[in-house]
Amino acid sequence: MPVIVETLNSPSEQDRGDLAKIYADAPDWLLPPYADAAELVERGLADGLLVAGRFNDRLLGAALVVRSEQHWQLSHLCVRKVTRHRGVGRRLVEEVARLARDAGKPLHLAAPKDHLESQAFAARLHLPLESL
């Protein structure tokens, strides 16, 4: 599945609808500190933090990426439920890691403290995990 990863600077109405569908499938633990999925998407877009994976002109997954002087931090990674387990999330992380390396920065994952699934995901990808 050739997923194109991009930072969403000028999302179309279709993109906004796809983002709503992506985060509608998000587990409750993924949304804080945002009140809900709509706030996560709007704040991510407004702050230029939202990165998404596109296949056949549709967004299938997204995450927030904070670029700091020390490192880049990827959080709030979510893939549409109907598309999970097909490599979309891994592709998003790998491309953001490549972009971070190109910028001379390491990539860290961020997730809620003591979340075992996130710990396992970070270990599989050999990335440091920070608590949100």
mmCIF file of N, CA and C in Angstrom:
data_model
loop_
_atom_site.group_PDB
_atom_site.id
_atom_site.type_symbol
_atom_site.label_atom_id
_atom_site.label_comp_id
_atom_site.label_asym_id
_atom_site.label_seq_id
_atom_site.Cartn_x
_atom_site.Cartn_y
_atom_site.Cartn_z
ATOM 1 N N MET A 1 0.848 -1.169 0.000
ATOM 2 C CA MET A 1 0.000 0.000 0.000
ATOM 3 C C MET A 1 0.898 1.238 0.000
ATOM 4 N N PRO A 2 0.976 1.983 -1.106
ATOM 5 C CA PRO A 2 1.838 3.176 -1.179
ATOM 6 C C PRO A 2 1.190 4.388 -0.491
ATOM 7 N N VAL A 3 1.529 4.584 0.762
ATOM 8 C CA VAL A 3 0.973 5.681 1.550
ATOM 9 C C VAL A 3 1.899 6.883 1.447
ATOM 10 N N ILE A 4 1.346 8.018 1.055
ATOM 11 C CA ILE A 4 2.088 9.266 0.958
ATOM 12 C C ILE A 4 1.898 10.024 2.268
ATOM 13 N N VAL A 5 3.002 10.405 2.903
ATOM 14 C CA VAL A 5 2.944 11.121 4.178
ATOM 15 C C VAL A 5 3.172 12.603 3.925
ATOM 16 N N GLU A 6 2.329 13.443 4.517
ATOM 17 C CA GLU A 6 2.421 14.881 4.298
ATOM 18 C C GLU A 6 1.971 15.649 5.534
ATOM 19 N N THR A 7 2.535 16.847 5.690
ATOM 20 C CA THR A 7 2.042 17.775 6.703
ATOM 21 C C THR A 7 0.848 18.491 6.090
ATOM 22 N N LEU A 8 -0.242 18.554 6.830
ATOM 23 C CA LEU A 8 -1.459 19.170 6.301
ATOM 24 C C LEU A 8 -1.445 20.670 6.567
ATOM 25 N N ASN A 9 -1.148 21.436 5.535
ATOM 26 C CA ASN A 9 -1.126 22.888 5.648
ATOM 27 C C ASN A 9 -2.433 23.521 5.184
ATOM 28 N N SER A 10 -3.002 22.995 4.126
ATOM 29 C CA SER A 10 -4.258 23.532 3.580
ATOM 30 C C SER A 10 -5.200 22.364 3.290
ATOM 31 N N PRO A 11 -5.793 21.774 4.323
ATOM 32 C CA PRO A 11 -6.642 20.610 4.098
ATOM 33 C C PRO A 11 -7.929 20.964 3.365
ATOM 34 N N SER A 12 -8.330 20.091 2.475
ATOM 35 C CA SER A 12 -9.603 20.261 1.775
ATOM 36 C C SER A 12 -10.740 19.837 2.705
ATOM 37 N N GLU A 13 -11.960 20.075 2.280
ATOM 38 C CA GLU A 13 -13.115 19.620 3.064
ATOM 39 C C GLU A 13 -13.104 18.093 3.163
ATOM 40 N N GLN A 14 -12.681 17.423 2.092
ATOM 41 C CA GLN A 14 -12.573 15.959 2.118
ATOM 42 C C GLN A 14 -11.543 15.531 3.163
ATOM 43 N N ASP A 15 -10.400 16.232 3.205
ATOM 44 C CA ASP A 15 -9.368 15.932 4.204
ATOM 45 C C ASP A 15 -9.919 16.104 5.619
ATOM 46 N N ARG A 16 -10.651 17.174 5.835
ATOM 47 C CA ARG A 16 -11.234 17.412 7.167
ATOM 48 C C ARG A 16 -12.210 16.301 7.547
ATOM 49 N N GLY A 17 -12.996 15.860 6.577
ATOM 50 C CA GLY A 17 -13.910 14.741 6.819
ATOM 51 C C GLY A 17 -13.161 13.455 7.128
ATOM 52 N N ASP A 18 -12.075 13.222 6.389
ATOM 53 C CA ASP A 18 -11.253 12.026 6.649
ATOM 54 C C ASP A 18 -10.628 12.090 8.038
ATOM 55 N N LEU A 19 -10.133 13.271 8.441
ATOM 56 C CA LEU A 19 -9.552 13.418 9.780
ATOM 57 C C LEU A 19 -10.589 13.141 10.856
ATOM 58 N N ALA A 20 -11.808 13.613 10.636
ATOM 59 C CA ALA A 20 -12.884 13.344 11.603
ATOM 60 C C ALA A 20 -13.121 11.844 11.722
ATOM 61 N N LYS A 21 -13.087 11.136 10.592
ATOM 62 C CA LYS A 21 -13.285 9.678 10.618
ATOM 63 C C LYS A 21 -12.109 8.969 11.292
ATOM 64 N N ILE A 22 -10.895 9.444 11.030
ATOM 65 C CA ILE A 22 -9.712 8.832 11.650
ATOM 66 C C ILE A 22 -9.822 8.922 13.167
ATOM 67 N N TYR A 23 -10.051 10.120 13.693
ATOM 68 C CA TYR A 23 -10.069 10.303 15.139
ATOM 69 C C TYR A 23 -11.391 9.897 15.786
ATOM 70 N N ALA A 24 -12.443 9.678 14.997
ATOM 71 C CA ALA A 24 -13.679 9.106 15.552
ATOM 72 C C ALA A 24 -13.416 7.678 16.019
ATOM 73 N N ASP A 25 -12.448 7.021 15.383
ATOM 74 C CA ASP A 25 -12.080 5.646 15.732
ATOM 75 C C ASP A 25 -11.042 5.584 16.846
ATOM 76 N N ALA A 26 -10.592 6.732 17.345
ATOM 77 C CA ALA A 26 -9.529 6.765 18.352
ATOM 78 C C ALA A 26 -10.035 6.267 19.701
ATOM 79 N N PRO A 27 -9.206 5.503 20.394
ATOM 80 C CA PRO A 27 -9.594 5.128 21.761
ATOM 81 C C PRO A 27 -9.557 6.359 22.674
ATOM 82 N N ASP A 28 -10.332 6.338 23.732
ATOM 83 C CA ASP A 28 -10.434 7.492 24.633
ATOM 84 C C ASP A 28 -9.095 7.915 25.220
ATOM 85 N N TRP A 29 -8.200 6.971 25.483
ATOM 86 C CA TRP A 29 -6.917 7.309 26.104
ATOM 87 C C TRP A 29 -6.037 8.148 25.177
ATOM 88 N N LEU A 30 -6.310 8.120 23.870
ATOM 89 C CA LEU A 30 -5.469 8.819 22.906
ATOM 90 C C LEU A 30 -5.735 10.329 22.841
ATOM 91 N N LEU A 31 -6.896 10.771 23.216
ATOM 92 C CA LEU A 31 -7.295 12.159 22.984
ATOM 93 C C LEU A 31 -6.706 13.194 23.948
ATOM 94 N N PRO A 32 -6.534 12.935 25.233
ATOM 95 C CA PRO A 32 -5.989 13.983 26.124
ATOM 96 C C PRO A 32 -4.633 14.484 25.649
ATOM 97 N N PRO A 33 -4.370 15.752 25.829
ATOM 98 C CA PRO A 33 -5.075 16.734 26.663
ATOM 99 C C PRO A 33 -6.242 17.414 25.969
ATOM 100 N N TYR A 34 -6.595 16.977 24.789
ATOM 101 C CA TYR A 34 -7.695 17.598 24.047
ATOM 102 C C TYR A 34 -9.031 17.070 24.569
ATOM 103 N N ALA A 35 -10.049 17.907 24.548
ATOM 104 C CA ALA A 35 -11.365 17.530 25.058
ATOM 105 C C ALA A 35 -12.022 16.456 24.203
ATOM 106 N N ASP A 36 -11.781 16.527 22.893
ATOM 107 C CA ASP A 36 -12.378 15.550 21.980
ATOM 108 C C ASP A 36 -11.598 15.539 20.671
ATOM 109 N N ALA A 37 -12.021 14.683 19.755
ATOM 110 C CA ALA A 37 -11.324 14.531 18.480
ATOM 111 C C ALA A 37 -11.358 15.814 17.656
ATOM 112 N N ALA A 38 -12.472 16.526 17.688
ATOM 113 C CA ALA A 38 -12.577 17.764 16.906
ATOM 114 C C ALA A 38 -11.556 18.790 17.377
ATOM 115 N N GLU A 39 -11.367 18.923 18.689
ATOM 116 C CA GLU A 39 -10.382 19.874 19.201
ATOM 117 C C GLU A 39 -8.970 19.446 18.814
ATOM 118 N N LEU A 40 -8.670 18.151 18.901
ATOM 119 C CA LEU A 40 -7.352 17.647 18.500
ATOM 120 C C LEU A 40 -7.054 18.028 17.054
ATOM 121 N N VAL A 41 -8.005 17.791 16.162
ATOM 122 C CA VAL A 41 -7.813 18.086 14.741
ATOM 123 C C VAL A 41 -7.664 19.590 14.518
ATOM 124 N N GLU A 42 -8.539 20.383 15.077
ATOM 125 C CA GLU A 42 -8.483 21.833 14.859
ATOM 126 C C GLU A 42 -7.202 22.440 15.411
ATOM 127 N N ARG A 43 -6.806 22.041 16.612
ATOM 128 C CA ARG A 43 -5.566 22.572 17.199
ATOM 129 C C ARG A 43 -4.351 22.093 16.418
ATOM 130 N N GLY A 44 -4.374 20.816 16.000
ATOM 131 C CA GLY A 44 -3.263 20.289 15.208
ATOM 132 C C GLY A 44 -3.104 21.019 13.886
ATOM 133 N N LEU A 45 -4.217 21.312 13.227
ATOM 134 C CA LEU A 45 -4.168 22.054 11.967
ATOM 135 C C LEU A 45 -3.721 23.497 12.201
ATOM 136 N N ALA A 46 -4.293 24.141 13.202
ATOM 137 C CA ALA A 46 -3.974 25.545 13.476
ATOM 138 C C ALA A 46 -2.497 25.732 13.824
ATOM 139 N N ASP A 47 -1.926 24.761 14.529
ATOM 140 C CA ASP A 47 -0.530 24.859 14.955
ATOM 141 C C ASP A 47 0.449 24.244 13.953
ATOM 142 N N GLY A 48 -0.061 23.714 12.838
ATOM 143 C CA GLY A 48 0.808 23.109 11.821
ATOM 144 C C GLY A 48 1.474 21.830 12.273
ATOM 145 N N LEU A 49 0.826 21.097 13.170
ATOM 146 C CA LEU A 49 1.415 19.880 13.738
ATOM 147 C C LEU A 49 0.884 18.590 13.131
ATOM 148 N N LEU A 50 -0.185 18.668 12.361
ATOM 149 C CA LEU A 50 -0.842 17.458 11.885
ATOM 150 C C LEU A 50 -0.164 16.901 10.645
ATOM 151 N N VAL A 51 0.255 15.642 10.750
ATOM 152 C CA VAL A 51 0.867 14.911 9.644
ATOM 153 C C VAL A 51 -0.078 13.756 9.334
ATOM 154 N N ALA A 52 -0.283 13.465 8.042
ATOM 155 C CA ALA A 52 -1.245 12.431 7.673
ATOM 156 C C ALA A 52 -0.700 11.529 6.584
ATOM 157 N N GLY A 53 -1.262 10.335 6.529
ATOM 158 C CA GLY A 53 -0.938 9.372 5.479
ATOM 159 C C GLY A 53 -2.095 9.301 4.502
ATOM 160 N N ARG A 54 -1.772 9.455 3.230
ATOM 161 C CA ARG A 54 -2.779 9.492 2.172
ATOM 162 C C ARG A 54 -2.590 8.302 1.235
ATOM 163 N N PHE A 55 -3.704 7.678 0.850
ATOM 164 C CA PHE A 55 -3.712 6.604 -0.139
ATOM 165 C C PHE A 55 -4.927 6.825 -1.023
ATOM 166 N N ASN A 56 -4.701 6.869 -2.341
ATOM 167 C CA ASN A 56 -5.806 7.102 -3.290
ATOM 168 C C ASN A 56 -6.624 8.342 -2.924
ATOM 169 N N ASP A 57 -5.937 9.433 -2.634
ATOM 170 C CA ASP A 57 -6.560 10.722 -2.339
ATOM 171 C C ASP A 57 -7.387 10.752 -1.057
ATOM 172 N N ARG A 58 -7.254 9.754 -0.193
ATOM 173 C CA ARG A 58 -7.969 9.737 1.083
ATOM 174 C C ARG A 58 -6.978 9.610 2.227
ATOM 175 N N LEU A 59 -7.237 10.326 3.310
ATOM 176 C CA LEU A 59 -6.397 10.231 4.497
ATOM 177 C C LEU A 59 -6.817 9.010 5.300
ATOM 178 N N LEU A 60 -5.830 8.190 5.651
ATOM 179 C CA LEU A 60 -6.107 6.953 6.377
ATOM 180 C C LEU A 60 -5.593 6.983 7.812
ATOM 181 N N GLY A 61 -4.617 7.827 8.080
ATOM 182 C CA GLY A 61 -4.036 7.916 9.415
ATOM 183 C C GLY A 61 -3.441 9.283 9.624
ATOM 184 N N ALA A 62 -3.247 9.637 10.889
ATOM 185 C CA ALA A 62 -2.692 10.959 11.200
ATOM 186 C C ALA A 62 -1.994 10.920 12.557
ATOM 187 N N ALA A 63 -1.175 11.933 12.794
ATOM 188 C CA ALA A 63 -0.469 12.094 14.065
ATOM 189 C C ALA A 63 -0.080 13.554 14.217
ATOM 190 N N LEU A 64 0.250 13.924 15.446
ATOM 191 C CA LEU A 64 0.786 15.253 15.719
ATOM 192 C C LEU A 64 2.302 15.141 15.821
ATOM 193 N N VAL A 65 3.013 16.093 15.229
ATOM 194 C CA VAL A 65 4.476 16.116 15.291
ATOM 195 C C VAL A 65 4.919 17.494 15.770
ATOM 196 N N VAL A 66 5.573 17.508 16.923
ATOM 197 C CA VAL A 66 6.138 18.740 17.480
ATOM 198 C C VAL A 66 7.621 18.734 17.155
ATOM 199 N N ARG A 67 8.071 19.784 16.501
ATOM 200 C CA ARG A 67 9.483 19.900 16.109
ATOM 201 C C ARG A 67 10.170 20.891 17.052
ATOM 202 N N SER A 68 11.056 20.390 17.913
ATOM 203 C CA SER A 68 11.752 21.273 18.854
ATOM 204 C C SER A 68 13.245 21.283 18.542
ATOM 205 N N GLU A 69 13.977 22.099 19.262
ATOM 206 C CA GLU A 69 15.433 22.185 19.061
ATOM 207 C C GLU A 69 16.141 20.880 19.410
ATOM 208 N N GLN A 70 15.648 20.171 20.437
ATOM 209 C CA GLN A 70 16.307 18.951 20.884
ATOM 210 C C GLN A 70 15.918 17.723 20.066
ATOM 211 N N HIS A 71 14.624 17.584 19.762
ATOM 212 C CA HIS A 71 14.138 16.401 19.050
ATOM 213 C C HIS A 71 12.738 16.673 18.499
ATOM 214 N N TRP A 72 12.258 15.747 17.686
ATOM 215 C CA TRP A 72 10.882 15.782 17.208
ATOM 216 C C TRP A 72 10.088 14.794 18.043
ATOM 217 N N GLN A 73 8.834 15.112 18.324
ATOM 218 C CA GLN A 73 7.981 14.256 19.132
ATOM 219 C C GLN A 73 6.701 13.939 18.365
ATOM 220 N N LEU A 74 6.445 12.662 18.164
ATOM 221 C CA LEU A 74 5.238 12.205 17.480
ATOM 222 C C LEU A 74 4.259 11.692 18.526
ATOM 223 N N SER A 75 3.015 12.169 18.450
ATOM 224 C CA SER A 75 1.976 11.730 19.387
ATOM 225 C C SER A 75 0.638 11.637 18.671
ATOM 226 N N HIS A 76 -0.346 11.122 19.373
ATOM 227 C CA HIS A 76 -1.722 11.054 18.892
ATOM 228 C C HIS A 76 -1.833 10.350 17.537
ATOM 229 N N LEU A 77 -1.019 9.325 17.339
ATOM 230 C CA LEU A 77 -1.065 8.529 16.105
ATOM 231 C C LEU A 77 -2.335 7.692 16.091
ATOM 232 N N CYS A 78 -3.098 7.822 15.013
ATOM 233 C CA CYS A 78 -4.332 7.050 14.875
ATOM 234 C C CYS A 78 -4.550 6.704 13.407
ATOM 235 N N VAL A 79 -5.035 5.507 13.176
ATOM 236 C CA VAL A 79 -5.356 5.019 11.829
ATOM 237 C C VAL A 79 -6.820 4.610 11.835
ATOM 238 N N ARG A 80 -7.505 4.886 10.734
ATOM 239 C CA ARG A 80 -8.916 4.484 10.635
ATOM 240 C C ARG A 80 -9.052 2.997 10.919
ATOM 241 N N LYS A 81 -10.052 2.672 11.677
ATOM 242 C CA LYS A 81 -10.263 1.288 12.110
ATOM 243 C C LYS A 81 -10.301 0.311 10.939
ATOM 244 N N VAL A 82 -10.964 0.684 9.839
ATOM 245 C CA VAL A 82 -11.093 -0.218 8.687
ATOM 246 C C VAL A 82 -9.772 -0.422 7.955
ATOM 247 N N THR A 83 -8.759 0.380 8.277
ATOM 248 C CA THR A 83 -7.468 0.320 7.581
ATOM 249 C C THR A 83 -6.337 -0.186 8.479
ATOM 250 N N ARG A 84 -6.625 -0.456 9.728
ATOM 251 C CA ARG A 84 -5.567 -0.868 10.659
ATOM 252 C C ARG A 84 -4.950 -2.199 10.267
ATOM 253 N N HIS A 85 -3.708 -2.389 10.702
ATOM 254 C CA HIS A 85 -2.930 -3.608 10.478
ATOM 255 C C HIS A 85 -2.548 -3.798 9.011
ATOM 256 N N ARG A 86 -2.375 -2.680 8.306
ATOM 257 C CA ARG A 86 -1.940 -2.722 6.912
ATOM 258 C C ARG A 86 -0.682 -1.885 6.695
ATOM 259 N N GLY A 87 -0.068 -1.427 7.787
ATOM 260 C CA GLY A 87 1.192 -0.700 7.691
ATOM 261 C C GLY A 87 1.089 0.804 7.582
ATOM 262 N N VAL A 88 -0.110 1.370 7.699
ATOM 263 C CA VAL A 88 -0.267 2.823 7.574
ATOM 264 C C VAL A 88 0.441 3.538 8.732
ATOM 265 N N GLY A 89 0.216 3.085 9.948
ATOM 266 C CA GLY A 89 0.852 3.707 11.108
ATOM 267 C C GLY A 89 2.362 3.594 11.052
ATOM 268 N N ARG A 90 2.847 2.431 10.697
ATOM 269 C CA ARG A 90 4.298 2.225 10.590
ATOM 270 C C ARG A 90 4.880 3.138 9.514
ATOM 271 N N ARG A 91 4.200 3.273 8.399
ATOM 272 C CA ARG A 91 4.667 4.145 7.311
ATOM 273 C C ARG A 91 4.729 5.599 7.780
ATOM 274 N N LEU A 92 3.712 6.036 8.504
ATOM 275 C CA LEU A 92 3.711 7.401 9.044
ATOM 276 C C LEU A 92 4.913 7.620 9.960
ATOM 277 N N VAL A 93 5.129 6.698 10.891
ATOM 278 C CA VAL A 93 6.241 6.838 11.830
ATOM 279 C C VAL A 93 7.578 6.802 11.101
ATOM 280 N N GLU A 94 7.744 5.869 10.167
ATOM 281 C CA GLU A 94 9.013 5.755 9.440
ATOM 282 C C GLU A 94 9.324 7.017 8.643
ATOM 283 N N GLU A 95 8.318 7.601 8.004
ATOM 284 C CA GLU A 95 8.553 8.808 7.207
ATOM 285 C C GLU A 95 8.860 10.008 8.101
ATOM 286 N N VAL A 96 8.151 10.141 9.217
ATOM 287 C CA VAL A 96 8.452 11.237 10.147
ATOM 288 C C VAL A 96 9.853 11.047 10.724
ATOM 289 N N ALA A 97 10.242 9.814 11.021
ATOM 290 C CA ALA A 97 11.598 9.549 11.524
ATOM 291 C C ALA A 97 12.644 9.936 10.480
ATOM 292 N N ARG A 98 12.370 9.660 9.209
ATOM 293 C CA ARG A 98 13.301 10.031 8.139
ATOM 294 C C ARG A 98 13.423 11.550 8.035
ATOM 295 N N LEU A 99 12.295 12.236 8.095
ATOM 296 C CA LEU A 99 12.305 13.697 8.027
ATOM 297 C C LEU A 99 13.048 14.292 9.224
ATOM 298 N N ALA A 100 12.853 13.716 10.396
ATOM 299 C CA ALA A 100 13.558 14.186 11.593
ATOM 300 C C ALA A 100 15.069 13.984 11.431
ATOM 301 N N ARG A 101 15.470 12.812 10.948
ATOM 302 C CA ARG A 101 16.907 12.541 10.713
ATOM 303 C C ARG A 101 17.476 13.544 9.724
ATOM 304 N N ASP A 102 16.732 13.811 8.648
ATOM 305 C CA ASP A 102 17.189 14.778 7.639
ATOM 306 C C ASP A 102 17.370 16.169 8.248
ATOM 307 N N ALA A 103 16.578 16.476 9.283
ATOM 308 C CA ALA A 103 16.687 17.761 9.979
ATOM 309 C C ALA A 103 17.730 17.699 11.104
ATOM 310 N N GLY A 104 18.372 16.536 11.259
ATOM 311 C CA GLY A 104 19.391 16.383 12.296
ATOM 312 C C GLY A 104 18.832 16.206 13.695
ATOM 313 N N LYS A 105 17.595 15.727 13.793
ATOM 314 C CA LYS A 105 16.937 15.559 15.090
ATOM 315 C C LYS A 105 16.490 14.113 15.281
ATOM 316 N N PRO A 106 16.587 13.595 16.511
ATOM 317 C CA PRO A 106 16.020 12.274 16.785
ATOM 318 C C PRO A 106 14.497 12.371 16.926
ATOM 319 N N LEU A 107 13.813 11.277 16.666
ATOM 320 C CA LEU A 107 12.364 11.217 16.838
ATOM 321 C C LEU A 107 12.055 10.466 18.120
ATOM 322 N N HIS A 108 11.130 11.018 18.921
ATOM 323 C CA HIS A 108 10.620 10.367 20.120
ATOM 324 C C HIS A 108 9.125 10.158 19.937
ATOM 325 N N LEU A 109 8.605 9.076 20.482
ATOM 326 C CA LEU A 109 7.164 8.875 20.532
ATOM 327 C C LEU A 109 6.665 9.379 21.878
ATOM 328 N N ALA A 110 5.439 9.861 21.920
ATOM 329 C CA ALA A 110 4.835 10.313 23.168
ATOM 330 C C ALA A 110 3.485 9.639 23.327
ATOM 331 N N ALA A 111 3.228 9.158 24.535
ATOM 332 C CA ALA A 111 1.976 8.462 24.839
ATOM 333 C C ALA A 111 1.708 8.588 26.332
ATOM 334 N N PRO A 112 0.490 8.257 26.755
ATOM 335 C CA PRO A 112 0.195 8.307 28.183
ATOM 336 C C PRO A 112 1.130 7.393 28.973
ATOM 337 N N LYS A 113 1.459 7.830 30.163
ATOM 338 C CA LYS A 113 2.343 7.068 31.039
ATOM 339 C C LYS A 113 1.753 5.679 31.309
ATOM 340 N N ASP A 114 2.599 4.688 31.279
ATOM 341 C CA ASP A 114 2.240 3.295 31.595
ATOM 342 C C ASP A 114 1.289 2.657 30.584
ATOM 343 N N HIS A 115 1.203 3.182 29.370
ATOM 344 C CA HIS A 115 0.356 2.562 28.350
ATOM 345 C C HIS A 115 1.168 1.469 27.659
ATOM 346 N N LEU A 116 0.840 0.219 27.923
ATOM 347 C CA LEU A 116 1.651 -0.922 27.482
ATOM 348 C C LEU A 116 1.731 -1.054 25.969
ATOM 349 N N GLU A 117 0.641 -0.827 25.267
ATOM 350 C CA GLU A 117 0.640 -0.937 23.802
ATOM 351 C C GLU A 117 1.612 0.069 23.182
ATOM 352 N N SER A 118 1.630 1.281 23.705
ATOM 353 C CA SER A 118 2.550 2.309 23.211
ATOM 354 C C SER A 118 3.995 1.947 23.528
ATOM 355 N N GLN A 119 4.216 1.386 24.709
ATOM 356 C CA GLN A 119 5.568 0.954 25.078
ATOM 357 C C GLN A 119 6.059 -0.119 24.115
ATOM 358 N N ALA A 120 5.201 -1.066 23.780
ATOM 359 C CA ALA A 120 5.580 -2.135 22.853
ATOM 360 C C ALA A 120 5.827 -1.581 21.454
ATOM 361 N N PHE A 121 4.995 -0.651 21.011
ATOM 362 C CA PHE A 121 5.148 -0.042 19.688
ATOM 363 C C PHE A 121 6.481 0.697 19.592
ATOM 364 N N ALA A 122 6.798 1.485 20.612
ATOM 365 C CA ALA A 122 8.065 2.221 20.627
ATOM 366 C C ALA A 122 9.251 1.255 20.625
ATOM 367 N N ALA A 123 9.151 0.178 21.374
ATOM 368 C CA ALA A 123 10.234 -0.816 21.419
ATOM 369 C C ALA A 123 10.432 -1.470 20.050
ATOM 370 N N ARG A 124 9.334 -1.824 19.381
ATOM 371 C CA ARG A 124 9.438 -2.440 18.043
ATOM 372 C C ARG A 124 10.119 -1.508 17.053
ATOM 373 N N LEU A 125 9.880 -0.205 17.202
ATOM 374 C CA LEU A 125 10.442 0.778 16.280
ATOM 375 C C LEU A 125 11.794 1.328 16.758
ATOM 376 N N HIS A 126 12.233 0.893 17.936
ATOM 377 C CA HIS A 126 13.511 1.335 18.517
ATOM 378 C C HIS A 126 13.538 2.845 18.700
ATOM 379 N N LEU A 127 12.432 3.385 19.230
ATOM 380 C CA LEU A 127 12.313 4.819 19.471
ATOM 381 C C LEU A 127 12.074 5.084 20.949
ATOM 382 N N PRO A 128 12.655 6.157 21.484
ATOM 383 C CA PRO A 128 12.391 6.521 22.873
ATOM 384 C C PRO A 128 10.931 6.907 23.055
ATOM 385 N N LEU A 129 10.389 6.591 24.223
ATOM 386 C CA LEU A 129 8.994 6.906 24.532
ATOM 387 C C LEU A 129 8.942 7.904 25.675
ATOM 388 N N GLU A 130 8.210 8.987 25.469
ATOM 389 C CA GLU A 130 8.015 10.018 26.493
ATOM 390 C C GLU A 130 6.565 9.964 26.963
ATOM 391 N N SER A 131 6.346 10.305 28.207
ATOM 392 C CA SER A 131 4.991 10.341 28.754
ATOM 393 C C SER A 131 4.333 11.681 28.442
ATOM 394 N N LEU A 132 3.062 11.611 28.114
ATOM 395 C CA LEU A 132 2.265 12.830 27.895
ATOM 396 C C LEU A 132 1.661 13.280 29.198
#
